[in-house]
Amino acid sequence: MWLKRILLFSIVLAAYVHIMVNNPDDGIKAIGYKPMLDYYASRISYAEHIKIIYDPGLRKLSVPKEQIKITAVLPECDNDYEQIVGQLFESKGFAIIQCSAMDNWHTTAKGKTYLDKMYQHGYRAVVFDGGHHLPTLGLGPDIIIVPQMAGYTVHSYMRDGMKVEKIHAILKDINSPAVIAVLPRWALIKQEKALVSITKTVLNLADYRAEPAGKFSITAENRMSKYNNHIFIYINNQYYKNPSLLIKRISRLGINDVHKIYLAFDYQSIDKYQALAFADWLHEQLAIKVETVNEPVNVFNAFWGGK
């Protein structure tokens, strides 16, 4: 009897968490979801769970680490990102930690204009929980926070996970100045205090680089970027169905000096065989090496070992 009760409780809890993670209802949130997350996040000792796996060193800002103001931009926040960035400049030094929506905003015409201003005064950290963040590797992030499960960085429901070792290899290949911090997926809570605590811990763990920061220059189009002779693209359904638009935007980045194009696919809209054929087609069109770097994996099938 007790075994049945435990199993039933586990099923109900798993269903509740699944619903809340994928499509949380405001009414259920009010009952106890947010307080539960607040309590859960407050019990995690991030210093024990965060590991720096790539540390080229942080840039030195005009203020010491302990005086940096940390701001977390949550997925459900108001998307007036210009106002959010404007408020950052009220501090002498800041660190902003971003999730998917604001990270992608920086590849838009408006969003990329703010990257240089932010670079001059603060750090930009990104929660890299799947291939949809691939373009950020060309946008000069200071910190990449990687929630890991079964060797993958995975989103709760988006099926576009990447192997952590692949992210590490790419950053080494392009000589990126970004610090990679890895923590268990269960310890990554997209809640303000949690994200601030994670960022503060990474700042404390990371070293400063010996040499001064280089010149900041961004080349980006919507959901794509270019850095150090490499291009990073997230292929969503729009690009898959309109390849001429994709080629047009890649051309704007400039391809004469490109060594390789890295692709990540939205596997909720595109299957593995379509992705493989598309990557081959792009290679033939541009005569440039093309590599697909993500897989149709999210939290649940990474946990259970299926794809």
PDB file of C-alpha atoms in Angstrom:
ATOM      1  CA  MET A   1       0.000   0.000   0.000  1.00  0.00           C
ATOM      2  CA  TRP A   2       2.761   2.458   0.951  1.00  0.00           C
ATOM      3  CA  LEU A   3       4.619   1.661  -2.251  1.00  0.00           C
ATOM      4  CA  LYS A   4       1.489   2.443  -4.279  1.00  0.00           C
ATOM      5  CA  ARG A   5       1.055   5.748  -2.438  1.00  0.00           C
ATOM      6  CA  ILE A   6       4.662   6.723  -3.067  1.00  0.00           C
ATOM      7  CA  LEU A   7       4.343   5.859  -6.746  1.00  0.00           C
ATOM      8  CA  LEU A   8       1.066   7.771  -7.042  1.00  0.00           C
ATOM      9  CA  PHE A   9       2.572  10.802  -5.316  1.00  0.00           C
ATOM     10  CA  SER A  10       5.579  10.650  -7.640  1.00  0.00           C
ATOM     11  CA  ILE A  11       3.317  10.526 -10.702  1.00  0.00           C
ATOM     12  CA  VAL A  12       1.224  13.473  -9.510  1.00  0.00           C
ATOM     13  CA  LEU A  13       4.318  15.497  -8.601  1.00  0.00           C
ATOM     14  CA  ALA A  14       5.952  14.745 -11.950  1.00  0.00           C
ATOM     15  CA  ALA A  15       2.784  15.749 -13.803  1.00  0.00           C
ATOM     16  CA  TYR A  16       2.517  18.977 -11.800  1.00  0.00           C
ATOM     17  CA  VAL A  17       6.139  19.912 -12.439  1.00  0.00           C
ATOM     18  CA  HIS A  18       5.784  19.038 -16.129  1.00  0.00           C
ATOM     19  CA  ILE A  19       2.722  21.283 -16.507  1.00  0.00           C
ATOM     20  CA  MET A  20       4.299  24.137 -14.580  1.00  0.00           C
ATOM     21  CA  VAL A  21       7.573  24.002 -16.475  1.00  0.00           C
ATOM     22  CA  ASN A  22       6.024  23.774 -19.925  1.00  0.00           C
ATOM     23  CA  ASN A  23       2.856  25.846 -19.689  1.00  0.00           C
ATOM     24  CA  PRO A  24       2.342  27.269 -16.201  1.00  0.00           C
ATOM     25  CA  ASP A  25      -1.097  28.615 -15.415  1.00  0.00           C
ATOM     26  CA  ASP A  26      -1.268  31.861 -13.431  1.00  0.00           C
ATOM     27  CA  GLY A  27      -4.008  30.475 -11.209  1.00  0.00           C
ATOM     28  CA  ILE A  28      -1.953  27.461 -10.196  1.00  0.00           C
ATOM     29  CA  LYS A  29       1.102  29.651  -9.776  1.00  0.00           C
ATOM     30  CA  ALA A  30      -0.781  31.748  -7.245  1.00  0.00           C
ATOM     31  CA  ILE A  31      -1.594  28.659  -5.190  1.00  0.00           C
ATOM     32  CA  GLY A  32       1.965  27.708  -4.533  1.00  0.00           C
ATOM     33  CA  TYR A  33       4.209  27.372  -7.560  1.00  0.00           C
ATOM     34  CA  LYS A  34       6.203  30.569  -7.059  1.00  0.00           C
ATOM     35  CA  PRO A  35       6.585  30.188  -3.276  1.00  0.00           C
ATOM     36  CA  MET A  36       7.711  26.611  -3.857  1.00  0.00           C
ATOM     37  CA  LEU A  37      10.331  27.769  -6.373  1.00  0.00           C
ATOM     38  CA  ASP A  38      11.486  30.549  -4.038  1.00  0.00           C
ATOM     39  CA  TYR A  39      11.997  28.087  -1.221  1.00  0.00           C
ATOM     40  CA  TYR A  40      13.663  25.515  -3.467  1.00  0.00           C
ATOM     41  CA  ALA A  41      16.082  28.092  -4.897  1.00  0.00           C
ATOM     42  CA  SER A  42      16.960  29.398  -1.432  1.00  0.00           C
ATOM     43  CA  ARG A  43      18.094  25.924  -0.315  1.00  0.00           C
ATOM     44  CA  ILE A  44      20.670  25.424  -3.086  1.00  0.00           C
ATOM     45  CA  SER A  45      24.331  26.065  -2.330  1.00  0.00           C
ATOM     46  CA  TYR A  46      25.468  27.158  -5.773  1.00  0.00           C
ATOM     47  CA  ALA A  47      29.145  27.309  -4.859  1.00  0.00           C
ATOM     48  CA  GLU A  48      29.041  23.534  -4.345  1.00  0.00           C
ATOM     49  CA  HIS A  49      27.415  22.796  -7.699  1.00  0.00           C
ATOM     50  CA  ILE A  50      28.878  25.285 -10.194  1.00  0.00           C
ATOM     51  CA  LYS A  51      32.012  24.311 -12.076  1.00  0.00           C
ATOM     52  CA  ILE A  52      34.012  26.553 -14.395  1.00  0.00           C
ATOM     53  CA  ILE A  53      35.091  24.430 -17.373  1.00  0.00           C
ATOM     54  CA  TYR A  54      36.465  27.205 -19.589  1.00  0.00           C
ATOM     55  CA  ASP A  55      37.998  30.327 -18.099  1.00  0.00           C
ATOM     56  CA  PRO A  56      39.811  32.743 -20.407  1.00  0.00           C
ATOM     57  CA  GLY A  57      39.285  35.337 -17.672  1.00  0.00           C
ATOM     58  CA  LEU A  58      36.778  38.118 -17.177  1.00  0.00           C
ATOM     59  CA  ARG A  59      37.351  41.642 -18.385  1.00  0.00           C
ATOM     60  CA  LYS A  60      38.152  44.113 -15.623  1.00  0.00           C
ATOM     61  CA  LEU A  61      35.410  46.670 -15.142  1.00  0.00           C
ATOM     62  CA  SER A  62      35.797  50.046 -13.474  1.00  0.00           C
ATOM     63  CA  VAL A  63      34.445  48.616 -10.201  1.00  0.00           C
ATOM     64  CA  PRO A  64      35.461  45.500  -8.224  1.00  0.00           C
ATOM     65  CA  LYS A  65      33.311  42.360  -8.403  1.00  0.00           C
ATOM     66  CA  GLU A  66      31.694  42.901  -5.018  1.00  0.00           C
ATOM     67  CA  GLN A  67      30.271  46.261  -6.155  1.00  0.00           C
ATOM     68  CA  ILE A  68      28.700  44.958  -9.353  1.00  0.00           C
ATOM     69  CA  LYS A  69      24.911  45.168  -9.452  1.00  0.00           C
ATOM     70  CA  ILE A  70      23.395  41.955 -10.830  1.00  0.00           C
ATOM     71  CA  THR A  71      20.090  42.019 -12.711  1.00  0.00           C
ATOM     72  CA  ALA A  72      18.169  38.951 -13.877  1.00  0.00           C
ATOM     73  CA  VAL A  73      15.756  39.195 -16.808  1.00  0.00           C
ATOM     74  CA  LEU A  74      13.157  36.448 -16.466  1.00  0.00           C
ATOM     75  CA  PRO A  75      11.245  34.821 -19.349  1.00  0.00           C
ATOM     76  CA  GLU A  76       7.911  36.207 -18.150  1.00  0.00           C
ATOM     77  CA  CYS A  77       9.119  39.789 -17.639  1.00  0.00           C
ATOM     78  CA  ASP A  78       7.940  42.798 -19.617  1.00  0.00           C
ATOM     79  CA  ASN A  79       9.821  42.708 -22.912  1.00  0.00           C
ATOM     80  CA  ASP A  80      10.705  46.407 -22.894  1.00  0.00           C
ATOM     81  CA  TYR A  81      14.368  45.510 -23.161  1.00  0.00           C
ATOM     82  CA  GLU A  82      15.445  49.043 -24.051  1.00  0.00           C
ATOM     83  CA  GLN A  83      14.127  50.254 -20.712  1.00  0.00           C
ATOM     84  CA  ILE A  84      15.805  47.360 -18.902  1.00  0.00           C
ATOM     85  CA  VAL A  85      19.154  48.173 -20.499  1.00  0.00           C
ATOM     86  CA  GLY A  86      18.704  51.872 -19.786  1.00  0.00           C
ATOM     87  CA  GLN A  87      18.261  51.143 -16.093  1.00  0.00           C
ATOM     88  CA  LEU A  88      21.517  49.185 -16.059  1.00  0.00           C
ATOM     89  CA  PHE A  89      23.503  52.308 -16.836  1.00  0.00           C
ATOM     90  CA  GLU A  90      22.382  53.855 -13.549  1.00  0.00           C
ATOM     91  CA  SER A  91      25.021  51.609 -11.946  1.00  0.00           C
ATOM     92  CA  LYS A  92      28.766  52.113 -12.348  1.00  0.00           C
ATOM     93  CA  GLY A  93      29.186  48.417 -13.053  1.00  0.00           C
ATOM     94  CA  PHE A  94      26.611  45.719 -13.691  1.00  0.00           C
ATOM     95  CA  ALA A  95      26.041  42.130 -14.713  1.00  0.00           C
ATOM     96  CA  ILE A  96      22.854  41.153 -16.511  1.00  0.00           C
ATOM     97  CA  ILE A  97      21.774  37.538 -16.838  1.00  0.00           C
ATOM     98  CA  GLN A  98      19.498  36.811 -19.778  1.00  0.00           C
ATOM     99  CA  CYS A  99      17.226  33.981 -20.864  1.00  0.00           C
ATOM    100  CA  SER A 100      16.065  33.121 -24.380  1.00  0.00           C
ATOM    101  CA  ALA A 101      13.883  36.087 -25.358  1.00  0.00           C
ATOM    102  CA  MET A 102      16.291  38.887 -24.477  1.00  0.00           C
ATOM    103  CA  ASP A 103      19.275  36.928 -25.763  1.00  0.00           C
ATOM    104  CA  ASN A 104      17.552  36.560 -29.140  1.00  0.00           C
ATOM    105  CA  TRP A 105      16.601  40.275 -29.076  1.00  0.00           C
ATOM    106  CA  HIS A 106      20.290  41.087 -29.404  1.00  0.00           C
ATOM    107  CA  THR A 107      20.294  39.614 -32.932  1.00  0.00           C
ATOM    108  CA  THR A 108      17.585  42.068 -34.041  1.00  0.00           C
ATOM    109  CA  ALA A 109      18.355  45.436 -35.609  1.00  0.00           C
ATOM    110  CA  LYS A 110      17.444  47.283 -32.412  1.00  0.00           C
ATOM    111  CA  GLY A 111      18.842  44.820 -29.905  1.00  0.00           C
ATOM    112  CA  LYS A 112      22.335  44.503 -31.343  1.00  0.00           C
ATOM    113  CA  THR A 113      22.899  48.263 -31.110  1.00  0.00           C
ATOM    114  CA  TYR A 114      22.879  47.992 -27.312  1.00  0.00           C
ATOM    115  CA  LEU A 115      25.580  45.339 -27.055  1.00  0.00           C
ATOM    116  CA  ASP A 116      28.479  47.762 -27.444  1.00  0.00           C
ATOM    117  CA  LYS A 117      27.099  50.108 -24.767  1.00  0.00           C
ATOM    118  CA  MET A 118      26.563  47.198 -22.404  1.00  0.00           C
ATOM    119  CA  TYR A 119      30.062  45.874 -23.062  1.00  0.00           C
ATOM    120  CA  GLN A 120      31.620  49.163 -21.983  1.00  0.00           C
ATOM    121  CA  HIS A 121      29.961  49.162 -18.569  1.00  0.00           C
ATOM    122  CA  GLY A 122      29.131  45.620 -17.544  1.00  0.00           C
ATOM    123  CA  TYR A 123      28.989  41.876 -18.030  1.00  0.00           C
ATOM    124  CA  ARG A 124      26.405  39.943 -20.018  1.00  0.00           C
ATOM    125  CA  ALA A 125      25.608  36.421 -18.857  1.00  0.00           C
ATOM    126  CA  VAL A 126      23.355  34.032 -20.773  1.00  0.00           C
ATOM    127  CA  VAL A 127      21.528  30.904 -19.630  1.00  0.00           C
ATOM    128  CA  PHE A 128      22.496  28.604 -22.498  1.00  0.00           C
ATOM    129  CA  ASP A 129      19.889  25.847 -22.283  1.00  0.00           C
ATOM    130  CA  GLY A 130      19.763  24.633 -25.864  1.00  0.00           C
ATOM    131  CA  GLY A 131      20.650  25.247 -29.481  1.00  0.00           C
ATOM    132  CA  HIS A 132      18.343  28.261 -29.744  1.00  0.00           C
ATOM    133  CA  HIS A 133      21.136  30.152 -27.943  1.00  0.00           C
ATOM    134  CA  LEU A 134      23.786  29.222 -30.524  1.00  0.00           C
ATOM    135  CA  PRO A 135      23.909  32.733 -32.095  1.00  0.00           C
ATOM    136  CA  THR A 136      24.911  34.224 -28.741  1.00  0.00           C
ATOM    137  CA  LEU A 137      28.352  32.640 -29.150  1.00  0.00           C
ATOM    138  CA  GLY A 138      29.047  35.337 -31.726  1.00  0.00           C
ATOM    139  CA  LEU A 139      27.624  38.184 -29.648  1.00  0.00           C
ATOM    140  CA  GLY A 140      30.439  38.508 -27.139  1.00  0.00           C
ATOM    141  CA  PRO A 141      28.871  37.180 -23.920  1.00  0.00           C
ATOM    142  CA  ASP A 142      31.069  37.333 -20.841  1.00  0.00           C
ATOM    143  CA  ILE A 143      29.530  34.336 -19.081  1.00  0.00           C
ATOM    144  CA  ILE A 144      27.712  31.302 -20.468  1.00  0.00           C
ATOM    145  CA  ILE A 145      25.736  29.427 -17.829  1.00  0.00           C
ATOM    146  CA  VAL A 146      25.108  25.833 -18.862  1.00  0.00           C
ATOM    147  CA  PRO A 147      22.467  23.703 -17.091  1.00  0.00           C
ATOM    148  CA  GLN A 148      23.612  20.119 -17.652  1.00  0.00           C
ATOM    149  CA  MET A 149      21.759  16.821 -17.655  1.00  0.00           C
ATOM    150  CA  ALA A 150      23.236  13.561 -18.933  1.00  0.00           C
ATOM    151  CA  GLY A 151      26.011  15.485 -20.681  1.00  0.00           C
ATOM    152  CA  TYR A 152      23.610  17.842 -22.479  1.00  0.00           C
ATOM    153  CA  THR A 153      22.511  21.393 -21.907  1.00  0.00           C
ATOM    154  CA  VAL A 154      18.754  21.149 -22.233  1.00  0.00           C
ATOM    155  CA  HIS A 155      15.594  23.227 -22.121  1.00  0.00           C
ATOM    156  CA  SER A 156      12.493  22.102 -20.267  1.00  0.00           C
ATOM    157  CA  TYR A 157      10.468  21.563 -23.443  1.00  0.00           C
ATOM    158  CA  MET A 158      12.361  22.842 -26.516  1.00  0.00           C
ATOM    159  CA  ARG A 159      13.906  19.826 -28.263  1.00  0.00           C
ATOM    160  CA  ASP A 160      17.238  21.368 -29.240  1.00  0.00           C
ATOM    161  CA  GLY A 161      19.774  20.238 -26.638  1.00  0.00           C
ATOM    162  CA  MET A 162      23.538  20.435 -27.147  1.00  0.00           C
ATOM    163  CA  LYS A 163      26.317  18.377 -25.656  1.00  0.00           C
ATOM    164  CA  VAL A 164      28.246  20.432 -23.125  1.00  0.00           C
ATOM    165  CA  GLU A 165      31.529  19.211 -24.571  1.00  0.00           C
ATOM    166  CA  LYS A 166      30.461  20.593 -27.969  1.00  0.00           C
ATOM    167  CA  ILE A 167      29.893  24.082 -26.528  1.00  0.00           C
ATOM    168  CA  HIS A 168      33.302  23.867 -24.876  1.00  0.00           C
ATOM    169  CA  ALA A 169      34.950  22.743 -28.127  1.00  0.00           C
ATOM    170  CA  ILE A 170      33.341  25.543 -30.151  1.00  0.00           C
ATOM    171  CA  LEU A 171      34.452  28.261 -27.745  1.00  0.00           C
ATOM    172  CA  LYS A 172      38.009  26.933 -27.786  1.00  0.00           C
ATOM    173  CA  ASP A 173      37.923  26.715 -31.583  1.00  0.00           C
ATOM    174  CA  ILE A 174      36.860  30.348 -32.004  1.00  0.00           C
ATOM    175  CA  ASN A 175      39.062  31.582 -29.144  1.00  0.00           C
ATOM    176  CA  SER A 176      36.051  33.016 -27.341  1.00  0.00           C
ATOM    177  CA  PRO A 177      36.570  35.235 -24.285  1.00  0.00           C
ATOM    178  CA  ALA A 178      33.416  33.861 -22.614  1.00  0.00           C
ATOM    179  CA  VAL A 179      33.596  31.953 -19.327  1.00  0.00           C
ATOM    180  CA  ILE A 180      31.620  28.670 -19.286  1.00  0.00           C
ATOM    181  CA  ALA A 181      30.011  27.750 -15.973  1.00  0.00           C
ATOM    182  CA  VAL A 182      28.232  24.391 -15.685  1.00  0.00           C
ATOM    183  CA  LEU A 183      25.722  23.360 -13.039  1.00  0.00           C
ATOM    184  CA  PRO A 184      23.208  20.504 -12.738  1.00  0.00           C
ATOM    185  CA  ARG A 185      19.956  21.099 -14.615  1.00  0.00           C
ATOM    186  CA  TRP A 186      17.961  20.619 -11.423  1.00  0.00           C
ATOM    187  CA  ALA A 187      19.846  23.543  -9.847  1.00  0.00           C
ATOM    188  CA  LEU A 188      18.929  26.010 -12.606  1.00  0.00           C
ATOM    189  CA  ILE A 189      15.764  27.823 -11.574  1.00  0.00           C
ATOM    190  CA  LYS A 190      14.593  30.725 -13.729  1.00  0.00           C
ATOM    191  CA  GLN A 191      13.760  32.790 -10.708  1.00  0.00           C
ATOM    192  CA  GLU A 192      15.299  36.158  -9.882  1.00  0.00           C
ATOM    193  CA  LYS A 193      17.132  35.344  -6.657  1.00  0.00           C
ATOM    194  CA  ALA A 194      18.384  32.058  -8.067  1.00  0.00           C
ATOM    195  CA  LEU A 195      19.784  33.595 -11.256  1.00  0.00           C
ATOM    196  CA  VAL A 196      21.376  36.440  -9.313  1.00  0.00           C
ATOM    197  CA  SER A 197      22.979  33.945  -6.913  1.00  0.00           C
ATOM    198  CA  ILE A 198      24.269  31.834  -9.805  1.00  0.00           C
ATOM    199  CA  THR A 199      25.804  34.862 -11.519  1.00  0.00           C
ATOM    200  CA  LYS A 200      27.357  36.123  -8.289  1.00  0.00           C
ATOM    201  CA  THR A 201      28.903  32.702  -7.684  1.00  0.00           C
ATOM    202  CA  VAL A 202      30.370  32.587 -11.202  1.00  0.00           C
ATOM    203  CA  LEU A 203      31.837  36.072 -10.796  1.00  0.00           C
ATOM    204  CA  ASN A 204      33.526  34.942  -7.590  1.00  0.00           C
ATOM    205  CA  LEU A 205      34.887  31.752  -9.164  1.00  0.00           C
ATOM    206  CA  ALA A 206      36.150  33.203 -12.445  1.00  0.00           C
ATOM    207  CA  ASP A 207      39.555  34.828 -12.754  1.00  0.00           C
ATOM    208  CA  TYR A 208      40.385  38.129 -14.392  1.00  0.00           C
ATOM    209  CA  ARG A 209      42.263  37.914 -17.663  1.00  0.00           C
ATOM    210  CA  ALA A 210      45.799  39.246 -17.723  1.00  0.00           C
ATOM    211  CA  GLU A 211      45.575  41.167 -20.987  1.00  0.00           C
ATOM    212  CA  PRO A 212      43.218  44.123 -21.541  1.00  0.00           C
ATOM    213  CA  ALA A 213      39.898  43.538 -23.271  1.00  0.00           C
ATOM    214  CA  GLY A 214      39.980  43.697 -27.041  1.00  0.00           C
ATOM    215  CA  LYS A 215      37.851  45.826 -29.317  1.00  0.00           C
ATOM    216  CA  PHE A 216      34.180  44.887 -29.273  1.00  0.00           C
ATOM    217  CA  SER A 217      32.604  44.353 -32.677  1.00  0.00           C
ATOM    218  CA  ILE A 218      29.328  42.604 -33.482  1.00  0.00           C
ATOM    219  CA  THR A 219      28.104  41.213 -36.793  1.00  0.00           C
ATOM    220  CA  ALA A 220      24.603  39.776 -36.541  1.00  0.00           C
ATOM    221  CA  GLU A 221      21.320  39.196 -38.308  1.00  0.00           C
ATOM    222  CA  ASN A 222      18.116  37.735 -36.910  1.00  0.00           C
ATOM    223  CA  ARG A 223      18.987  34.444 -35.141  1.00  0.00           C
ATOM    224  CA  MET A 224      22.515  34.415 -36.547  1.00  0.00           C
ATOM    225  CA  SER A 225      25.892  35.942 -35.775  1.00  0.00           C
ATOM    226  CA  LYS A 226      29.487  35.931 -36.932  1.00  0.00           C
ATOM    227  CA  TYR A 227      32.624  35.850 -34.808  1.00  0.00           C
ATOM    228  CA  ASN A 228      36.262  35.189 -35.633  1.00  0.00           C
ATOM    229  CA  ASN A 229      35.582  33.677 -39.089  1.00  0.00           C
ATOM    230  CA  HIS A 230      32.709  31.471 -37.890  1.00  0.00           C
ATOM    231  CA  ILE A 231      28.953  31.854 -38.323  1.00  0.00           C
ATOM    232  CA  PHE A 232      26.330  30.650 -35.840  1.00  0.00           C
ATOM    233  CA  ILE A 233      22.722  30.137 -36.952  1.00  0.00           C
ATOM    234  CA  TYR A 234      19.550  28.855 -35.334  1.00  0.00           C
ATOM    235  CA  ILE A 235      17.407  27.294 -38.061  1.00  0.00           C
ATOM    236  CA  ASN A 236      13.772  27.689 -37.123  1.00  0.00           C
ATOM    237  CA  ASN A 237      10.753  26.943 -39.287  1.00  0.00           C
ATOM    238  CA  GLN A 238      10.971  30.362 -40.967  1.00  0.00           C
ATOM    239  CA  TYR A 239      14.482  29.755 -42.272  1.00  0.00           C
ATOM    240  CA  TYR A 240      13.734  26.142 -43.160  1.00  0.00           C
ATOM    241  CA  LYS A 241      10.753  27.114 -45.310  1.00  0.00           C
ATOM    242  CA  ASN A 242      12.368  30.245 -46.734  1.00  0.00           C
ATOM    243  CA  PRO A 243      15.992  29.326 -47.527  1.00  0.00           C
ATOM    244  CA  SER A 244      16.409  32.327 -49.833  1.00  0.00           C
ATOM    245  CA  LEU A 245      15.896  34.605 -46.821  1.00  0.00           C
ATOM    246  CA  LEU A 246      18.514  32.596 -44.952  1.00  0.00           C
ATOM    247  CA  ILE A 247      21.068  32.953 -47.761  1.00  0.00           C
ATOM    248  CA  LYS A 248      20.344  36.676 -48.029  1.00  0.00           C
ATOM    249  CA  ARG A 249      21.022  37.248 -44.345  1.00  0.00           C
ATOM    250  CA  ILE A 250      24.117  35.050 -44.295  1.00  0.00           C
ATOM    251  CA  SER A 251      25.474  37.116 -47.190  1.00  0.00           C
ATOM    252  CA  ARG A 252      24.993  40.275 -45.141  1.00  0.00           C
ATOM    253  CA  LEU A 253      27.291  38.823 -42.496  1.00  0.00           C
ATOM    254  CA  GLY A 254      30.017  38.344 -45.109  1.00  0.00           C
ATOM    255  CA  ILE A 255      31.210  34.878 -46.123  1.00  0.00           C
ATOM    256  CA  ASN A 256      34.526  35.388 -47.924  1.00  0.00           C
ATOM    257  CA  ASP A 257      36.543  34.833 -44.746  1.00  0.00           C
ATOM    258  CA  VAL A 258      34.302  32.211 -43.104  1.00  0.00           C
ATOM    259  CA  HIS A 259      35.907  28.908 -42.071  1.00  0.00           C
ATOM    260  CA  LYS A 260      32.785  27.140 -40.851  1.00  0.00           C
ATOM    261  CA  ILE A 261      29.071  27.600 -40.277  1.00  0.00           C
ATOM    262  CA  TYR A 262      27.568  26.081 -37.132  1.00  0.00           C
ATOM    263  CA  LEU A 263      23.869  25.226 -37.251  1.00  0.00           C
ATOM    264  CA  ALA A 264      21.353  24.434 -34.532  1.00  0.00           C
ATOM    265  CA  PHE A 265      17.871  23.271 -35.528  1.00  0.00           C
ATOM    266  CA  ASP A 266      14.437  23.655 -33.992  1.00  0.00           C
ATOM    267  CA  TYR A 267      13.598  19.954 -33.819  1.00  0.00           C
ATOM    268  CA  GLN A 268      10.023  20.679 -32.800  1.00  0.00           C
ATOM    269  CA  SER A 269       9.436  21.816 -36.390  1.00  0.00           C
ATOM    270  CA  ILE A 270      12.219  20.028 -38.291  1.00  0.00           C
ATOM    271  CA  ASP A 271      13.133  16.351 -37.999  1.00  0.00           C
ATOM    272  CA  LYS A 272      16.672  14.931 -37.958  1.00  0.00           C
ATOM    273  CA  TYR A 273      16.614  13.809 -41.595  1.00  0.00           C
ATOM    274  CA  GLN A 274      15.360  17.172 -42.812  1.00  0.00           C
ATOM    275  CA  ALA A 275      18.076  18.877 -40.764  1.00  0.00           C
ATOM    276  CA  LEU A 276      20.776  16.662 -42.257  1.00  0.00           C
ATOM    277  CA  ALA A 277      19.581  17.341 -45.802  1.00  0.00           C
ATOM    278  CA  PHE A 278      19.321  21.072 -45.114  1.00  0.00           C
ATOM    279  CA  ALA A 279      22.878  21.248 -43.772  1.00  0.00           C
ATOM    280  CA  ASP A 280      24.148  19.417 -46.869  1.00  0.00           C
ATOM    281  CA  TRP A 281      22.226  21.812 -49.104  1.00  0.00           C
ATOM    282  CA  LEU A 282      23.691  24.865 -47.344  1.00  0.00           C
ATOM    283  CA  HIS A 283      27.205  23.464 -47.730  1.00  0.00           C
ATOM    284  CA  GLU A 284      26.638  22.996 -51.465  1.00  0.00           C
ATOM    285  CA  GLN A 285      25.188  26.486 -51.857  1.00  0.00           C
ATOM    286  CA  LEU A 286      28.008  28.320 -50.081  1.00  0.00           C
ATOM    287  CA  ALA A 287      30.973  25.931 -50.467  1.00  0.00           C
ATOM    288  CA  ILE A 288      31.714  26.392 -46.758  1.00  0.00           C
ATOM    289  CA  LYS A 289      32.002  23.705 -44.084  1.00  0.00           C
ATOM    290  CA  VAL A 290      28.705  23.280 -42.233  1.00  0.00           C
ATOM    291  CA  GLU A 291      28.293  21.481 -38.912  1.00  0.00           C
ATOM    292  CA  THR A 292      25.075  20.716 -37.045  1.00  0.00           C
ATOM    293  CA  VAL A 293      25.725  20.970 -33.320  1.00  0.00           C
ATOM    294  CA  ASN A 294      22.479  20.124 -31.535  1.00  0.00           C
ATOM    295  CA  GLU A 295      20.135  17.166 -31.136  1.00  0.00           C
ATOM    296  CA  PRO A 296      16.379  16.631 -30.551  1.00  0.00           C
ATOM    297  CA  VAL A 297      16.794  16.460 -26.775  1.00  0.00           C
ATOM    298  CA  ASN A 298      15.075  18.234 -23.886  1.00  0.00           C
ATOM    299  CA  VAL A 299      14.962  17.696 -20.116  1.00  0.00           C
ATOM    300  CA  PHE A 300      12.623  14.731 -20.150  1.00  0.00           C
ATOM    301  CA  ASN A 301      14.131  12.610 -22.900  1.00  0.00           C
ATOM    302  CA  ALA A 302      17.649  13.463 -21.685  1.00  0.00           C
ATOM    303  CA  PHE A 303      16.642  12.160 -18.267  1.00  0.00           C
ATOM    304  CA  TRP A 304      15.101   8.964 -19.657  1.00  0.00           C
ATOM    305  CA  GLY A 305      17.801   8.469 -22.277  1.00  0.00           C
ATOM    306  CA  GLY A 306      15.573   8.735 -25.352  1.00  0.00           C
ATOM    307  CA  LYS A 307      15.588  11.103 -28.331  1.00  0.00           C
TER     308      LYS A 307
END
